[in-house]
Amino acid sequence: MSFSAEVKEELFHQTGRARHCQIAELAAFIRMCGGVSVSAGDHFAIRLRTENVWVARKYAFLLKKLFKIEPDISVRMYPRHSRPLSFLVLVLRHEDAVRVLQAVRLLNRYGVLEREVPLIHSVVLQQNCCKRAYVRGAFLAAGSVSDPNRSYHFEIACTGESQAEQLRELIRELEIDAKIVKRKKYFVVYVKEGDQIADLLGLMEARKSLLKLENVRILREMRGSVNRKVNCETANINKTVNAAVKQIEDIRYIRDTAGFSGLSNGLDEMARIRLQYPEATLKELGMMLDPPVGKSGVNHRLRKLSAIADALRSKEEKLL
């Protein structure tokens, strides 16, 4: 089972205790993957089509709990397969449909269907708990979240730009920085920051999934920290080795061209010890000198030797 499916299964079992929160979640189902049809006799019916069994079950559960409505449920199967292609949940009785539509504020007091009711100003979403319930329903109906072992990505696909903008503003009211991108025929509200996805899971009350995400985040951060340290140490080792190779090349060049006789006692000693102990660190080289000197002193003498070698090379090039 994918991480997204695990989250949805967990959210199926999470239902707001208050009636207004349950209505908010129901409203999200109808807006995100539902529809309202009106017959010639002005009779309303509500249909909801989904590929996710948890959405169909949760929607039917809320209808029964809130309005004592037993919806008609049909299952469309894949040809030659045993698993379902989609679920169709229908509220066909006019009186039942009216009660539901009035509760979610899609039907005004005059009996007129209002399809473009702004979410932010909706009576259904006046409290933060209701906003969280709505986001939970929207995610169940049309959302997905990637496996945190691979990447951090949370999204909810909307069928229209206005719907996406309203959902983004609702999520932003919960202090989550959601964005929108157009993908084929959908407008996708998404979040890519790991800590904000964790906040969203917490807001939707997916506590087990939140713990799993946090465990993965901690492991990834630890691995990243170890890798950075290893890379840094490797770079330092390479830098030290390259510097030692250059120092030995310079000293050998001085030895083979001008010899060490013209060097001061300190540089002569430094050159000979460096050639004798090519793998020694600066600190170790300093301890071998008489009298011993610190790392900065050793580094200073080696730089002087390199400068002498460069001067000899320059002089040789001019003669050529």
Short mmCIF file of C-alpha atoms in Angstrom, two decimals, residues 143-307:
data_model
loop_
_atom_site.label_atom_id
_atom_site.label_comp_id
_atom_site.label_asym_id
_atom_site.label_seq_id
_atom_site.Cartn_x
_atom_site.Cartn_y
_atom_site.Cartn_z
CA GLY A 143 -5.57 14.49 -2.96
CA SER A 144 -2.34 12.55 -2.79
CA VAL A 145 0.93 12.70 -0.87
CA SER A 146 4.23 11.23 -2.02
CA ASP A 147 6.28 8.65 -0.13
CA PRO A 148 8.52 10.75 2.16
CA ASN A 149 11.39 8.31 1.52
CA ARG A 150 11.49 9.66 -2.03
CA SER A 151 10.29 13.25 -1.92
CA TYR A 152 8.04 15.72 -0.12
CA HIS A 153 4.93 16.53 -2.12
CA PHE A 154 1.30 17.03 -1.07
CA GLU A 155 -1.40 17.96 -3.57
CA ILE A 156 -5.14 18.26 -4.14
CA ALA A 157 -6.40 18.33 -7.74
CA CYS A 158 -9.22 20.76 -8.52
CA THR A 159 -11.34 20.80 -11.68
CA GLY A 160 -11.40 24.61 -11.95
CA GLU A 161 -9.07 27.52 -11.31
CA SER A 162 -11.54 29.29 -9.02
CA GLN A 163 -11.95 26.15 -6.92
CA ALA A 164 -8.17 25.81 -6.64
CA GLU A 165 -7.68 29.45 -5.62
CA GLN A 166 -10.35 29.17 -2.93
CA LEU A 167 -8.82 25.97 -1.56
CA ARG A 168 -5.34 27.54 -1.55
CA GLU A 169 -6.61 30.54 0.41
CA LEU A 170 -8.36 28.23 2.87
CA ILE A 171 -5.14 26.26 3.43
CA ARG A 172 -3.19 29.51 3.79
CA GLU A 173 -5.60 30.59 6.51
CA LEU A 174 -4.32 27.53 8.38
CA GLU A 175 -0.79 29.00 7.99
CA ILE A 176 0.32 26.58 5.26
CA ASP A 177 1.94 28.16 2.19
CA ALA A 178 0.11 26.32 -0.59
CA LYS A 179 0.66 27.06 -4.28
CA ILE A 180 -1.15 26.29 -7.55
CA VAL A 181 0.08 24.72 -10.78
CA LYS A 182 -1.92 23.83 -13.90
CA ARG A 183 -1.54 20.19 -14.93
CA LYS A 184 -3.43 19.11 -18.03
CA LYS A 185 -7.11 19.78 -17.29
CA TYR A 186 -6.63 20.22 -13.53
CA PHE A 187 -5.49 23.02 -11.26
CA VAL A 188 -3.39 21.45 -8.53
CA VAL A 189 -3.00 22.96 -5.07
CA TYR A 190 0.32 21.70 -3.72
CA VAL A 191 2.79 21.93 -0.83
CA LYS A 192 6.42 20.76 -1.14
CA GLU A 193 8.01 21.65 2.21
CA GLY A 194 8.41 18.64 4.52
CA ASP A 195 7.61 20.57 7.70
CA GLN A 196 4.44 22.06 6.17
CA ILE A 197 3.27 18.66 4.93
CA ALA A 198 3.79 17.42 8.48
CA ASP A 199 1.64 20.33 9.71
CA LEU A 200 -1.08 19.42 7.20
CA LEU A 201 -1.13 15.79 8.34
CA GLY A 202 -1.45 17.03 11.89
CA LEU A 203 -4.27 19.42 10.98
CA MET A 204 -6.14 16.60 9.24
CA GLU A 205 -5.55 14.36 12.29
CA ALA A 206 -3.53 11.73 10.44
CA ARG A 207 -1.38 11.14 13.53
CA LYS A 208 0.12 7.76 12.60
CA SER A 209 1.08 9.04 9.16
CA LEU A 210 2.54 12.15 10.74
CA LEU A 211 4.78 10.04 13.00
CA LYS A 212 5.92 7.99 10.01
CA LEU A 213 6.73 11.14 8.06
CA GLU A 214 8.65 12.64 10.99
CA ASN A 215 10.67 9.43 11.43
CA VAL A 216 11.62 9.49 7.76
CA ARG A 217 12.50 13.19 7.96
CA ILE A 218 14.78 12.59 10.95
CA LEU A 219 16.55 9.72 9.18
CA ARG A 220 16.96 11.75 5.99
CA GLU A 221 18.35 14.71 7.90
CA MET A 222 20.79 12.43 9.76
CA ARG A 223 21.95 10.83 6.50
CA GLY A 224 22.31 14.27 4.93
CA SER A 225 24.35 15.51 7.89
CA VAL A 226 26.64 12.45 7.78
CA ASN A 227 27.09 12.77 4.03
CA ARG A 228 27.95 16.46 4.34
CA LYS A 229 30.56 15.68 7.01
CA VAL A 230 32.04 12.85 4.97
CA ASN A 231 32.20 15.04 1.86
CA CYS A 232 33.81 17.83 3.84
CA GLU A 233 36.40 15.49 5.36
CA THR A 234 37.10 13.94 1.95
CA ALA A 235 37.59 17.39 0.44
CA ASN A 236 39.98 18.32 3.26
CA ILE A 237 41.95 15.10 2.80
CA ASN A 238 42.21 15.69 -0.96
CA LYS A 239 43.31 19.26 -0.34
CA THR A 240 45.99 18.10 2.14
CA VAL A 241 47.26 15.37 -0.20
CA ASN A 242 47.42 17.72 -3.18
CA ALA A 243 49.30 20.30 -1.11
CA ALA A 244 51.80 17.66 0.09
CA VAL A 245 52.40 16.44 -3.48
CA LYS A 246 53.02 20.01 -4.64
CA GLN A 247 55.40 20.66 -1.74
CA ILE A 248 57.46 17.54 -2.50
CA GLU A 249 57.58 18.39 -6.22
CA ASP A 250 58.86 21.90 -5.40
CA ILE A 251 61.51 20.60 -2.96
CA ARG A 252 62.74 18.00 -5.46
CA TYR A 253 62.96 20.66 -8.14
CA ILE A 254 65.09 22.85 -5.84
CA ARG A 255 67.29 19.85 -4.99
CA ASP A 256 67.78 18.86 -8.64
CA THR A 257 68.47 22.35 -9.95
CA ALA A 258 70.11 24.56 -7.32
CA GLY A 259 70.59 22.12 -4.46
CA PHE A 260 69.94 22.80 -0.79
CA SER A 261 73.31 24.51 -0.11
CA GLY A 262 71.88 27.96 -0.73
CA LEU A 263 68.97 27.49 1.69
CA SER A 264 68.93 28.77 5.24
CA ASN A 265 69.29 26.21 8.00
CA GLY A 266 65.56 26.28 8.76
CA LEU A 267 64.52 25.79 5.12
CA ASP A 268 67.19 23.15 4.51
CA GLU A 269 65.99 21.14 7.50
CA MET A 270 62.36 21.60 6.46
CA ALA A 271 63.05 20.42 2.90
CA ARG A 272 64.91 17.29 4.00
CA ILE A 273 62.29 16.26 6.58
CA ARG A 274 59.45 16.79 4.12
CA LEU A 275 61.16 14.54 1.56
CA GLN A 276 61.86 11.92 4.22
CA TYR A 277 58.28 11.90 5.56
CA PRO A 278 55.96 12.64 2.59
CA GLU A 279 52.81 11.43 4.41
CA ALA A 280 53.36 13.39 7.63
CA THR A 281 50.97 16.15 8.63
CA LEU A 282 52.10 19.72 9.26
CA LYS A 283 51.86 19.15 13.01
CA GLU A 284 53.99 15.99 12.79
CA LEU A 285 56.58 17.75 10.63
CA GLY A 286 56.79 20.58 13.14
CA MET A 287 57.50 18.14 15.98
CA MET A 288 60.42 16.65 14.00
CA LEU A 289 62.21 20.01 13.63
CA ASP A 290 64.88 21.13 16.05
CA PRO A 291 63.64 23.14 17.80
CA PRO A 292 60.01 22.10 17.15
CA VAL A 293 57.69 24.67 15.54
CA GLY A 294 53.93 24.92 15.18
CA LYS A 295 51.76 24.26 12.13
CA SER A 296 51.83 27.89 11.05
CA GLY A 297 55.63 27.91 11.20
CA VAL A 298 55.86 24.74 9.10
CA ASN A 299 53.37 26.12 6.61
CA HIS A 300 55.37 29.36 6.38
CA ARG A 301 58.62 27.50 5.59
CA LEU A 302 56.96 25.27 2.99
CA ARG A 303 55.51 28.34 1.29
CA LYS A 304 58.97 29.88 1.16
CA LEU A 305 60.29 26.70 -0.46
CA SER A 306 57.47 26.80 -3.04
CA ALA A 307 58.28 30.44 -3.79
#
